[in-house]
């Protein structure tokens, strides 16, 4: 397919001027640098914000799953009303599309006490250990009855180590029960809000503490394989459980997602989306302004060429397309270098964790990075389209240049 004449001319002008020393070259470089910096900043911003959202969501889901089925009389505490869940119900929940795991759990608030300190906590019994295996820093997950894992911050506060025993106190309506646990492992997720709260043990140990039978739980946790399908999966589970009534005709099950369980955390994450929008808009405006100035300089540099082309019979649209094509090549070059620099910086942080954070404030100990290629490609397309649209108006300057005047002053 032959190249259009205006594009061929623009390419010839662009490549022939690369080595020339003109007074306008620094201004063109500034315009090019504006695009490079803008694209790099936007890419790093998207990678960081998506990294934050993905990492924090994974940690929240690790402690409480994506979806929970609990008692309809749930009082929003960890001392939940028990529910009866049959094996057939667990099998049915496991069979839904996008459901990655189904894990019953039991929780019981209590207190850990040593000779010198005490600490309020929630004992959680579960047989789904994938999340905690990834975050164990000492020891291992429980393999025997009476073993627990606790967070590093709790272990430091109570001066406990792996292999030591600790007493846990649980208050019922009529008495206080004491259980002695051995510490099998210590975990650290960097999510202080939950690390300071949970003491994790096996489902069987928690069941014995509560005195419940094998089909009675505090609830059922459900993990999905793709967070994008969270709401539709929750809807399916809701309609599968909503018609279960007890002998008095009251609903048995209540379905809640991790967004409903942790509204404050996800409200904070939603604010990050607004920051991304503001940064992208500002960077697009900066890049667009730089390219407008760059295009005007290209046109002023090419006044004699414009006069010559018009004298040879070229119309305004042809000349306009020549300079727009030349500007598009500059935009393309700036975007390529912007992508290289932006993705390079993101990759350095992804592999080295070079920039640290205060985990107690940001829930993570380093700036997290996520490479969402769909978003990055969309960002590049948006940048190219917006930059070219912004250039349409200043490119009309060529219509005001008269070949007669150009030839006269030449």
CSV table of N, CA, C and O in Angstrom, one decimal, residues 67-85 105-107 212 215-221 237-238 241-242 244-246 250-256 260-261:
chain,number,residue,atom,x,y,z
A,67,UNK,N,-16.6,-13.0,49.7
A,67,UNK,CA,-18.0,-13.1,50.1
A,67,UNK,C,-18.1,-14.0,51.3
A,67,UNK,O,-17.5,-15.0,51.5
A,68,UNK,N,-19.0,-13.5,52.2
A,68,UNK,CA,-19.3,-14.3,53.4
A,68,UNK,C,-20.8,-14.6,53.5
A,68,UNK,O,-21.7,-13.8,53.2
A,69,UNK,N,-21.1,-15.9,53.8
A,69,UNK,CA,-22.5,-16.3,54.2
A,69,UNK,C,-22.5,-16.5,55.7
A,69,UNK,O,-21.9,-17.3,56.2
A,70,UNK,N,-23.3,-15.6,56.3
A,70,UNK,CA,-23.4,-15.6,57.8
A,70,UNK,C,-24.9,-15.7,58.2
A,70,UNK,O,-25.8,-15.7,57.4
A,71,UNK,N,-25.1,-15.6,59.5
A,71,UNK,CA,-26.5,-15.6,60.0
A,71,UNK,C,-27.2,-14.3,59.7
A,71,UNK,O,-26.6,-13.2,59.7
A,72,UNK,N,-28.4,-14.4,59.4
A,72,UNK,CA,-29.2,-13.2,59.1
A,72,UNK,C,-29.3,-12.3,60.3
A,72,UNK,O,-29.6,-11.1,60.2
A,73,UNK,N,-29.2,-12.9,61.5
A,73,UNK,CA,-29.2,-12.2,62.7
A,73,UNK,C,-27.8,-11.7,63.1
A,73,UNK,O,-27.5,-11.3,64.3
A,74,UNK,N,-26.9,-11.7,62.2
A,74,UNK,CA,-25.5,-11.3,62.5
A,74,UNK,C,-25.5,-9.8,63.0
A,74,UNK,O,-26.1,-8.9,62.5
A,75,UNK,N,-24.8,-9.7,64.2
A,75,UNK,CA,-24.8,-8.4,64.8
A,75,UNK,C,-23.6,-7.5,64.5
A,75,UNK,O,-23.2,-6.6,65.3
A,76,UNK,N,-22.9,-7.9,63.4
A,76,UNK,CA,-21.7,-7.1,63.0
A,76,UNK,C,-20.6,-7.2,64.0
A,76,UNK,O,-19.8,-6.3,64.1
A,77,UNK,N,-20.5,-8.3,64.8
A,77,UNK,CA,-19.4,-8.5,65.7
A,77,UNK,C,-18.8,-9.9,65.3
A,77,UNK,O,-19.4,-10.6,64.5
A,78,UNK,N,-17.7,-10.2,66.0
A,78,UNK,CA,-17.1,-11.5,65.7
A,78,UNK,C,-17.7,-12.6,66.5
A,78,UNK,O,-17.3,-13.7,66.4
A,79,UNK,N,-18.6,-12.3,67.5
A,79,UNK,CA,-19.3,-13.3,68.3
A,79,UNK,C,-20.6,-13.6,67.6
A,79,UNK,O,-21.7,-13.1,68.0
A,80,UNK,N,-20.5,-14.3,66.4
A,80,UNK,CA,-21.6,-14.4,65.5
A,80,UNK,C,-22.6,-15.5,66.0
A,80,UNK,O,-22.2,-16.5,66.7
A,81,UNK,N,-23.9,-15.3,65.6
A,81,UNK,CA,-24.8,-16.4,65.7
A,81,UNK,C,-24.5,-17.5,64.8
A,81,UNK,O,-24.2,-17.3,63.7
A,82,UNK,N,-24.5,-18.8,65.3
A,82,UNK,CA,-24.1,-19.9,64.5
A,82,UNK,C,-25.2,-20.2,63.4
A,82,UNK,O,-26.4,-19.9,63.5
A,83,UNK,N,-24.7,-20.8,62.3
A,83,UNK,CA,-25.6,-21.3,61.2
A,83,UNK,C,-25.3,-22.7,60.9
A,83,UNK,O,-24.2,-23.2,61.1
A,84,UNK,N,-26.3,-23.4,60.5
A,84,UNK,CA,-26.2,-24.8,60.1
A,84,UNK,C,-26.0,-24.8,58.6
A,84,UNK,O,-26.7,-24.3,57.8
A,85,UNK,N,-24.9,-25.5,58.2
A,85,UNK,CA,-24.5,-25.5,56.7
A,85,UNK,C,-24.3,-27.0,56.4
A,85,UNK,O,-23.3,-27.6,56.9
A,105,UNK,N,-15.9,-21.2,58.6
A,105,UNK,CA,-15.1,-20.6,59.6
A,105,UNK,C,-15.8,-20.4,60.9
A,105,UNK,O,-17.1,-20.4,60.9
A,106,UNK,N,-15.1,-20.3,62.0
A,106,UNK,CA,-15.7,-20.1,63.3
A,106,UNK,C,-14.9,-19.0,64.0
A,106,UNK,O,-13.6,-19.1,64.0
A,107,UNK,N,-15.5,-18.0,64.5
A,107,UNK,CA,-14.8,-16.9,65.2
A,107,UNK,C,-15.3,-16.8,66.7
A,107,UNK,O,-16.5,-17.1,67.0
A,212,UNK,N,-19.7,-26.9,69.2
A,212,UNK,CA,-20.7,-27.1,68.1
A,212,UNK,C,-20.5,-28.4,67.4
A,212,UNK,O,-19.4,-29.0,67.5
A,215,UNK,N,-21.6,-29.5,61.5
A,215,UNK,CA,-22.2,-28.7,60.5
A,215,UNK,C,-22.6,-27.3,61.0
A,215,UNK,O,-23.3,-26.6,60.3
A,216,UNK,N,-22.1,-26.9,62.1
A,216,UNK,CA,-22.4,-25.6,62.7
A,216,UNK,C,-21.1,-24.7,62.6
A,216,UNK,O,-20.1,-25.1,63.0
A,217,UNK,N,-21.3,-23.5,62.0
A,217,UNK,CA,-20.2,-22.6,61.8
A,217,UNK,C,-20.7,-21.2,62.1
A,217,UNK,O,-21.9,-20.9,62.2
A,218,UNK,N,-19.7,-20.3,62.3
A,218,UNK,CA,-20.0,-18.8,62.3
A,218,UNK,C,-20.4,-18.3,60.9
A,218,UNK,O,-21.2,-17.4,60.8
A,219,UNK,N,-19.9,-19.0,59.9
A,219,UNK,CA,-20.2,-18.6,58.6
A,219,UNK,C,-19.4,-19.3,57.5
A,219,UNK,O,-18.6,-20.2,57.9
A,220,UNK,N,-19.6,-19.0,56.3
A,220,UNK,CA,-18.8,-19.6,55.2
A,220,UNK,C,-18.2,-18.5,54.4
A,220,UNK,O,-18.8,-17.5,54.0
A,221,UNK,N,-16.9,-18.7,54.1
A,221,UNK,CA,-16.1,-17.7,53.3
A,221,UNK,C,-16.0,-18.3,51.9
A,221,UNK,O,-15.7,-19.4,51.7
A,237,UNK,N,-25.1,-16.3,44.8
A,237,UNK,CA,-25.1,-16.9,46.1
A,237,UNK,C,-26.3,-16.4,46.9
A,237,UNK,O,-26.9,-17.2,47.7
A,238,UNK,N,-26.6,-15.1,46.8
A,238,UNK,CA,-27.7,-14.6,47.5
A,238,UNK,C,-29.0,-15.3,47.1
A,238,UNK,O,-29.8,-15.7,48.0
A,241,UNK,N,-29.5,-18.7,48.5
A,241,UNK,CA,-29.6,-18.9,50.0
A,241,UNK,C,-30.8,-18.1,50.6
A,241,UNK,O,-31.2,-18.4,51.7
A,242,UNK,N,-31.3,-17.2,49.9
A,242,UNK,CA,-32.3,-16.2,50.4
A,242,UNK,C,-33.6,-17.0,50.9
A,242,UNK,O,-34.3,-16.5,51.8
A,244,UNK,N,-33.9,-19.9,52.3
A,244,UNK,CA,-33.8,-20.8,53.5
A,244,UNK,C,-34.3,-20.1,54.7
A,244,UNK,O,-33.8,-19.1,55.2
A,245,UNK,N,-35.4,-20.7,55.3
A,245,UNK,CA,-36.0,-20.2,56.5
A,245,UNK,C,-35.9,-21.1,57.6
A,245,UNK,O,-35.9,-22.4,57.4
A,246,UNK,N,-36.0,-20.6,58.8
A,246,UNK,CA,-36.0,-21.5,60.0
A,246,UNK,C,-37.4,-21.9,60.3
A,246,UNK,O,-38.3,-21.6,59.6
A,250,UNK,N,-38.2,-17.3,59.7
A,250,UNK,CA,-37.2,-16.2,59.5
A,250,UNK,C,-36.1,-16.6,58.6
A,250,UNK,O,-35.7,-17.8,58.6
A,251,UNK,N,-35.5,-15.7,57.9
A,251,UNK,CA,-34.4,-16.0,57.1
A,251,UNK,C,-33.2,-16.5,57.9
A,251,UNK,O,-32.9,-16.1,59.0
A,252,UNK,N,-32.5,-17.4,57.3
A,252,UNK,CA,-31.3,-18.1,58.0
A,252,UNK,C,-30.0,-17.4,57.6
A,252,UNK,O,-29.2,-17.1,58.4
A,253,UNK,N,-29.8,-17.2,56.3
A,253,UNK,CA,-28.5,-16.8,55.7
A,253,UNK,C,-28.6,-15.3,55.3
A,253,UNK,O,-29.6,-14.8,54.8
A,254,UNK,N,-27.4,-14.7,55.5
A,254,UNK,CA,-27.2,-13.3,55.0
A,254,UNK,C,-25.9,-13.3,54.2
A,254,UNK,O,-24.8,-13.8,54.7
A,255,UNK,N,-25.9,-12.7,53.0
A,255,UNK,CA,-24.7,-12.7,52.1
A,255,UNK,C,-24.1,-11.3,52.1
A,255,UNK,O,-24.9,-10.3,51.9
A,256,UNK,N,-22.8,-11.1,52.4
A,256,UNK,CA,-22.2,-9.8,52.3
A,256,UNK,C,-20.8,-10.0,51.6
A,256,UNK,O,-20.1,-11.0,51.7
A,260,UNK,N,-18.8,-4.5,51.6
A,260,UNK,CA,-19.8,-4.3,52.7
A,260,UNK,C,-19.2,-4.5,54.1
A,260,UNK,O,-19.6,-3.8,55.1
A,261,UNK,N,-18.2,-5.4,54.2
A,261,UNK,CA,-17.6,-5.7,55.5
A,261,UNK,C,-16.6,-4.6,55.8
A,261,UNK,O,-16.3,-4.4,57.0
